[in-house]
GROMACS .gro file of C-alpha atoms in nm:
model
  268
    1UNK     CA    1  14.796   7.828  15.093
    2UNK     CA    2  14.739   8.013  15.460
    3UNK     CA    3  14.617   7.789  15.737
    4UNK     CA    4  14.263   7.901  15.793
    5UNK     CA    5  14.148   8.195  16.032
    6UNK     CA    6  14.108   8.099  16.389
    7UNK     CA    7  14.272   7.751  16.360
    8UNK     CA    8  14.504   7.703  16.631
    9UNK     CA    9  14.746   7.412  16.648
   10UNK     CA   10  14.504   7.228  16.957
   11UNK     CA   11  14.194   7.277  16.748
   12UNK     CA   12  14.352   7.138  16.449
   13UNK     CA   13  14.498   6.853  16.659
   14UNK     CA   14  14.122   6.795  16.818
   15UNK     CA   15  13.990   6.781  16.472
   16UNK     CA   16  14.203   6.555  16.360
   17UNK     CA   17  14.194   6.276  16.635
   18UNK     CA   18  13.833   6.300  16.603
   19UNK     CA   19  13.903   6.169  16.256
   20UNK     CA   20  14.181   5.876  16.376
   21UNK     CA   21  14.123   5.798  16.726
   22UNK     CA   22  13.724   5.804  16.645
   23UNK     CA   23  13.507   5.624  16.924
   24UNK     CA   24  13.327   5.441  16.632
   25UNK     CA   25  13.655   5.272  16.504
   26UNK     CA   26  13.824   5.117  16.797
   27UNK     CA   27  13.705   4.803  16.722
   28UNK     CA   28  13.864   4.864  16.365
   29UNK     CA   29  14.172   4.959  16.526
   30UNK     CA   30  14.237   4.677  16.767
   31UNK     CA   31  14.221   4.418  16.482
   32UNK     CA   32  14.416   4.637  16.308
   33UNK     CA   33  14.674   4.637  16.535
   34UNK     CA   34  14.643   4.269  16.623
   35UNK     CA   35  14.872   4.186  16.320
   36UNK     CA   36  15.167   4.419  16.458
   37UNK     CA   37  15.426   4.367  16.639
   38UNK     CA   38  15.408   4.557  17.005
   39UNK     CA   39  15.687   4.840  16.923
   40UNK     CA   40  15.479   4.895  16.598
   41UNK     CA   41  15.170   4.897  16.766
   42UNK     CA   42  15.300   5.192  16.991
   43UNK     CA   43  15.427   5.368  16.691
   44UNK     CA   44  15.106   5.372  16.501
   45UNK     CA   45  14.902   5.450  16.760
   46UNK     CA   46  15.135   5.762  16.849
   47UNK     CA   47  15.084   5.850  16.472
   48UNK     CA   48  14.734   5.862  16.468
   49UNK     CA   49  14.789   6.069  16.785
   50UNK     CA   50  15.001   6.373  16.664
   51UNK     CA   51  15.006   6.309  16.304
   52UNK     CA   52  15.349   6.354  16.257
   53UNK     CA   53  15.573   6.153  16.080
   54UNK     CA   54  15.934   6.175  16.263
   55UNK     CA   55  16.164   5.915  16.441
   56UNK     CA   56  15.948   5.801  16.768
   57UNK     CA   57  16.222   6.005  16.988
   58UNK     CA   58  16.216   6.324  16.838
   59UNK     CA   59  16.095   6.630  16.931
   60UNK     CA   60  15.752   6.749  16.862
   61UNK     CA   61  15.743   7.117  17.040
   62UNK     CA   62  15.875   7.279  16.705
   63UNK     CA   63  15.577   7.127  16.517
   64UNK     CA   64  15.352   7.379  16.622
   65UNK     CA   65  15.174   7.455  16.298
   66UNK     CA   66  14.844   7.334  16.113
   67UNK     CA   67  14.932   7.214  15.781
   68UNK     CA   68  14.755   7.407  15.548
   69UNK     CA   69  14.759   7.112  15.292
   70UNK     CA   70  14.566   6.905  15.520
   71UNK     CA   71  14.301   7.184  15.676
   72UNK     CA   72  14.117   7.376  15.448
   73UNK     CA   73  13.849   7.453  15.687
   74UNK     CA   74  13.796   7.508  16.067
   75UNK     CA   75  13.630   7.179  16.171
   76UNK     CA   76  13.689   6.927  15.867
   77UNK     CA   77  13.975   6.657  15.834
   78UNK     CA   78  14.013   6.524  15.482
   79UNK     CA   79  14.140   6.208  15.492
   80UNK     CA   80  14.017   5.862  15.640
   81UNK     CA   81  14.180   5.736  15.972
   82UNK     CA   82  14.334   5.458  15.751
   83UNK     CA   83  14.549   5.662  15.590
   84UNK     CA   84  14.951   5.576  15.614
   85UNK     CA   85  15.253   5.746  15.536
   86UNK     CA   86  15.420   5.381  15.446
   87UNK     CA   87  15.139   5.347  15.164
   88UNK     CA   88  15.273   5.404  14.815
   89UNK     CA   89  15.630   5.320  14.930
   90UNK     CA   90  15.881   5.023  14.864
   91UNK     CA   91  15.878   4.856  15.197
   92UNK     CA   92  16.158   4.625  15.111
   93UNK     CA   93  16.326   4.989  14.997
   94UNK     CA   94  16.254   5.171  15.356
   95UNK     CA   95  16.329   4.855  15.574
   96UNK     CA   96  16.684   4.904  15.418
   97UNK     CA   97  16.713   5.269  15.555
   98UNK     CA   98  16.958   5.281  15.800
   99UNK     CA   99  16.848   5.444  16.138
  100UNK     CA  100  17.065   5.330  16.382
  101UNK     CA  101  16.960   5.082  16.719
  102UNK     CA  102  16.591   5.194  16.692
  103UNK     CA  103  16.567   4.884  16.390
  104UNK     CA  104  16.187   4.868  16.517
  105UNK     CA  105  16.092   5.250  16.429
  106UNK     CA  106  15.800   5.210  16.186
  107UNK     CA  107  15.805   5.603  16.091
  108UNK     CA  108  16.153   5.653  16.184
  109UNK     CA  109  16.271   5.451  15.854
  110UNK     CA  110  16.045   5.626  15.599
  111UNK     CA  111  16.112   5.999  15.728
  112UNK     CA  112  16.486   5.882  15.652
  113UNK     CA  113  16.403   5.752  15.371
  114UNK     CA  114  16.176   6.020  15.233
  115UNK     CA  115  16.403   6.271  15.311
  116UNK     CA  116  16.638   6.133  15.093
  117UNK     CA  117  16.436   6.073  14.784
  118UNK     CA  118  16.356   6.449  14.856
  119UNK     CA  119  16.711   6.497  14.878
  120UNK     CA  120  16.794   6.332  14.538
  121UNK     CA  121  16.511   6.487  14.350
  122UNK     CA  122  16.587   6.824  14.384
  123UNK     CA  123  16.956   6.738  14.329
  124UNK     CA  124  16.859   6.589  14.008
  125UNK     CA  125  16.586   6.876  13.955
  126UNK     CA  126  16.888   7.124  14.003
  127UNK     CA  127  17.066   6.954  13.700
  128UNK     CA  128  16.815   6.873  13.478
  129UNK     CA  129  16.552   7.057  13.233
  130UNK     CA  130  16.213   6.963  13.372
  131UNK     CA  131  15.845   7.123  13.261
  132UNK     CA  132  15.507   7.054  13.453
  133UNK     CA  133  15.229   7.160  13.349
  134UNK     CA  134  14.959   7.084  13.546
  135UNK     CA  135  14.594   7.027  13.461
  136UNK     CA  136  14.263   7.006  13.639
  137UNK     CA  137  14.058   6.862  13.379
  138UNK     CA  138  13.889   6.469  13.321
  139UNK     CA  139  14.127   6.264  13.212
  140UNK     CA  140  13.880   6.153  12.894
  141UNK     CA  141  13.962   6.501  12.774
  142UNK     CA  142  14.355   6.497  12.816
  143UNK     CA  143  14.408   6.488  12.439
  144UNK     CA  144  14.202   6.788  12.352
  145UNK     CA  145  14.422   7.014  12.582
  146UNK     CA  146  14.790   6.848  12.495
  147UNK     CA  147  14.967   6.901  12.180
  148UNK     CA  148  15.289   6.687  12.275
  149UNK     CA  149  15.326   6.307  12.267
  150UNK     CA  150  15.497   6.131  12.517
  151UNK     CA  151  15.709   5.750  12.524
  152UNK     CA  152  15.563   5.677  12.880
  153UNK     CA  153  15.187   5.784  13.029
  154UNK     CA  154  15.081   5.666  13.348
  155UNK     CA  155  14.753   5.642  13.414
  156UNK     CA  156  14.719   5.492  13.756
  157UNK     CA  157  14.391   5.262  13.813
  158UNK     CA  158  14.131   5.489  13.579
  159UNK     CA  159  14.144   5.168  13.360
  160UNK     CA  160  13.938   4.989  13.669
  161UNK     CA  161  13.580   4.958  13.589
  162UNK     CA  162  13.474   5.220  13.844
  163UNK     CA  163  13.612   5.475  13.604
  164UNK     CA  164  13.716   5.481  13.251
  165UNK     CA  165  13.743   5.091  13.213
  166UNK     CA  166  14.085   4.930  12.991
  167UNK     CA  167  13.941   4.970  12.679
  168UNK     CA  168  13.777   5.312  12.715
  169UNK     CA  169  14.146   5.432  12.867
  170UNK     CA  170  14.340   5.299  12.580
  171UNK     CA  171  14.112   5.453  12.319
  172UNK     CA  172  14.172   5.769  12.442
  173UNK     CA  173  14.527   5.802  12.602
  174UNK     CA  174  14.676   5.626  12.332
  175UNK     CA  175  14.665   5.885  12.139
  176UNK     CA  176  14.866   6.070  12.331
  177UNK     CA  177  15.119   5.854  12.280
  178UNK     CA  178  15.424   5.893  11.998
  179UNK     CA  179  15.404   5.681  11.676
  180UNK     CA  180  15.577   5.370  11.639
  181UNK     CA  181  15.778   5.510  11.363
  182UNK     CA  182  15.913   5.781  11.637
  183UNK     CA  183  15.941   5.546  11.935
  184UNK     CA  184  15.852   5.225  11.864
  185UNK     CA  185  15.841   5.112  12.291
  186UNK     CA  186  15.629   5.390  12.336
  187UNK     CA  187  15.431   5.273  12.646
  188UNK     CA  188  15.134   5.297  12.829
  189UNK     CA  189  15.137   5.199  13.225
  190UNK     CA  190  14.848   5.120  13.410
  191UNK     CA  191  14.729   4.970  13.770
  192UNK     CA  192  14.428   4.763  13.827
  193UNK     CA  193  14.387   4.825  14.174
  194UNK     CA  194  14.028   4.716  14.216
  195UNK     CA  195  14.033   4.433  13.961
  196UNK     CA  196  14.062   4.131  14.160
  197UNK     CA  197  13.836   4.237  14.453
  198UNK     CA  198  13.526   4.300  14.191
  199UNK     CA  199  13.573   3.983  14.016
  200UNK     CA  200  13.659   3.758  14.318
  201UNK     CA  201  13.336   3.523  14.325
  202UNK     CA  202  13.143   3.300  14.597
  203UNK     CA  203  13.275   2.984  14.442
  204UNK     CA  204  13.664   3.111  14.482
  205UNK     CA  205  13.584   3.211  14.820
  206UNK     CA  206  13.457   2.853  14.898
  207UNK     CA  207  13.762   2.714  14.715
  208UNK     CA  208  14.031   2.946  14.845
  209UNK     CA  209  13.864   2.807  15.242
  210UNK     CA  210  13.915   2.442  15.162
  211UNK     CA  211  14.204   2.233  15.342
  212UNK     CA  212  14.353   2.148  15.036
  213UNK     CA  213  14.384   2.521  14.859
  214UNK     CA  214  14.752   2.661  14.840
  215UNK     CA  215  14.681   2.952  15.108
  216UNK     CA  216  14.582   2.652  15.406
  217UNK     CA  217  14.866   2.474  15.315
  218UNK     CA  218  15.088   2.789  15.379
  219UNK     CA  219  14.911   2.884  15.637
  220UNK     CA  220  14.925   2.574  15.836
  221UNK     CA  221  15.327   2.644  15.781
  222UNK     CA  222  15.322   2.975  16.005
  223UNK     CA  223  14.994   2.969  16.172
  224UNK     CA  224  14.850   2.649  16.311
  225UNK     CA  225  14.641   2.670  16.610
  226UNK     CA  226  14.777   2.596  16.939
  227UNK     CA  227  14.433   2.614  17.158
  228UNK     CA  228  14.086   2.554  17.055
  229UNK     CA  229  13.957   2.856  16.943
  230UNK     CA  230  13.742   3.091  17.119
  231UNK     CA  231  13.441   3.171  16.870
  232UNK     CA  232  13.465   3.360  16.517
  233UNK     CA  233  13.646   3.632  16.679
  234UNK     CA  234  13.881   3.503  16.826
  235UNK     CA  235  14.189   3.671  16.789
  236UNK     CA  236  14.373   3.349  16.642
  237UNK     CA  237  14.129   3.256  16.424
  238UNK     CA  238  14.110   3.653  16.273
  239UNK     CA  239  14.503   3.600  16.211
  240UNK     CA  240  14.450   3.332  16.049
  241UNK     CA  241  14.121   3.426  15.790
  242UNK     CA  242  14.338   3.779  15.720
  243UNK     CA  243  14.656   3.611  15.649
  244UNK     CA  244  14.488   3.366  15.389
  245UNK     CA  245  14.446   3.670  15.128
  246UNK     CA  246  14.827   3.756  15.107
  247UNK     CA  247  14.946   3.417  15.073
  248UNK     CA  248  14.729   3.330  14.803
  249UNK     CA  249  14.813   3.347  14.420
  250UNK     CA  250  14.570   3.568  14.176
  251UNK     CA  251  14.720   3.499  13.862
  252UNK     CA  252  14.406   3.284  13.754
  253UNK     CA  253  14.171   3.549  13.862
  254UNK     CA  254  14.371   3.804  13.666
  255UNK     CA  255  14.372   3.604  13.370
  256UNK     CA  256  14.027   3.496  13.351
  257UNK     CA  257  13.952   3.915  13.371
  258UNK     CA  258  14.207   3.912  13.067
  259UNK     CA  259  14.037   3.712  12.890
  260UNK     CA  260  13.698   3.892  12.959
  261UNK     CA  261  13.868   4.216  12.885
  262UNK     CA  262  14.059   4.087  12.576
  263UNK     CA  263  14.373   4.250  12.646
  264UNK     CA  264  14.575   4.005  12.422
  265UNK     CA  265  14.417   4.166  12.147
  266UNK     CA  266  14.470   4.514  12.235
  267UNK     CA  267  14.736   4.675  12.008
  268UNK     CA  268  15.138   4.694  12.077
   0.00000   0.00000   0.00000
């Protein structure tokens, strides 16, 4: 790929702050940034400033580029403002990287830590027999264009509603996997990513809010209010209606879409 004509590295720096430091979004950001701790509050917001993910002291003179990957055009910027490189990583994984005194470097610990999975791929790539074969096609169609069987398929989240659904997916990636007699663990990995957001209702919402749910009670462990608050946006009260959602448990929302979906009687 060859970075367009005419884009220069300030023009594709302009067009992408006007993506993440948008006017509009401030609002979005502060909150944002509200749950961070001050060193990785400066961190992010140097990220969304340059776009370059390096240890916070390192030099950004050589970077001097446009990423063809990222501009395809003169004036367009392809991703939302939201977008992290610390998405789709272990963080438990990365906060092990070693990195020296800078323990607080947010993007310091995943270019480490990227670089190394980089590092060991290729190694392994070096020594191993590997095919891709890529394919630009709907993934309903997969088994019209592959010959092979495989023991694992990923699909990601296509089995979410929004796209081919569980049962739809099975019915037709299954097949692309080998027969029991061949491989009898043969398996088929999936991610409902949307699931519990499209089938979390009113009534657990009024639940979930109630001084005796399992979310207050943890909350009240790490959070409990140590003014009156302010109004509904106060910056307390925000902390403590965000928190609720990752210190509660789904497992019954999951299972009651298990049992809508009938996934115990899906075939091994």
């Amino acid at each position: 790929m060859d970075v367009p004509d005419g884009l220069t590295i300030d023009k594709a720096n302009e067009v992408r702050k006007a993506v993440t430091l948008a006017r509009s979004r401030f609002d979005h950001r502060d909150r944002y940034y509200l749950f961070l701790s001050p060193s990785h509050r400066v961190a992010k917001q140097r990220f969304r400033q340059d776009g370059l993910l390096l240890p916070f002291g390192a030099r950004r003179s050589e970077h001097c580029e446009p990423n063809p990957t990222f501009f395809q055009s003169l004036d367009s910027w392809s991703m939302p403002d939201c977008v992290d490189p610390l998405c789709g990583w272990s963080l438990h994984e990365v906060d092990k990287t070693p990195i020296g005194l800078a323990t607080s470097d947010i993007y310091g610990k995943p270019f480490y830590y990227v670089r190394s999975m980089l590092e060991k791929f290729m190694d392994r790539m070096s020594k191993s027999t590997i095919a891709f074969q890529l394919l630009q096609v709907h993934a309903a169609t997969l088994p019209n264009h592959l010959d092979e069987s495989f023991d694992r398929i990923d699909v990601s989240n296509i089995s979410d509603s929004g796209y081919l659904g569980a049962h739809r997916t099975v019915a037709i990636v299954a097949l692309l996997l080998r027969a029991p007699p061949t491989n009898p663990h043969a398996t088929l990995i999936t991610w409902f990513m949307n699931l519990i957001d499209e089938n979390f209702t009113l009534q657990d919402q009024i639940t979930e809010w109630t001084l005796g749910s399992l979310s207050t009670k943890r909350l009240a462990n790490y959070l409990l209010p140590t003014r009156p608050n302010r109004g509904i946006i106060d910056p307390a009260l925000m902390k403590f209606a965000h928190a609720r959602h990752h210190l509660r448990e789904y497992d019954d929302i999951f299972g009651r879409c298990a049992d809508k979906l009938q996934l115990a009687r899906m075939p091994d």
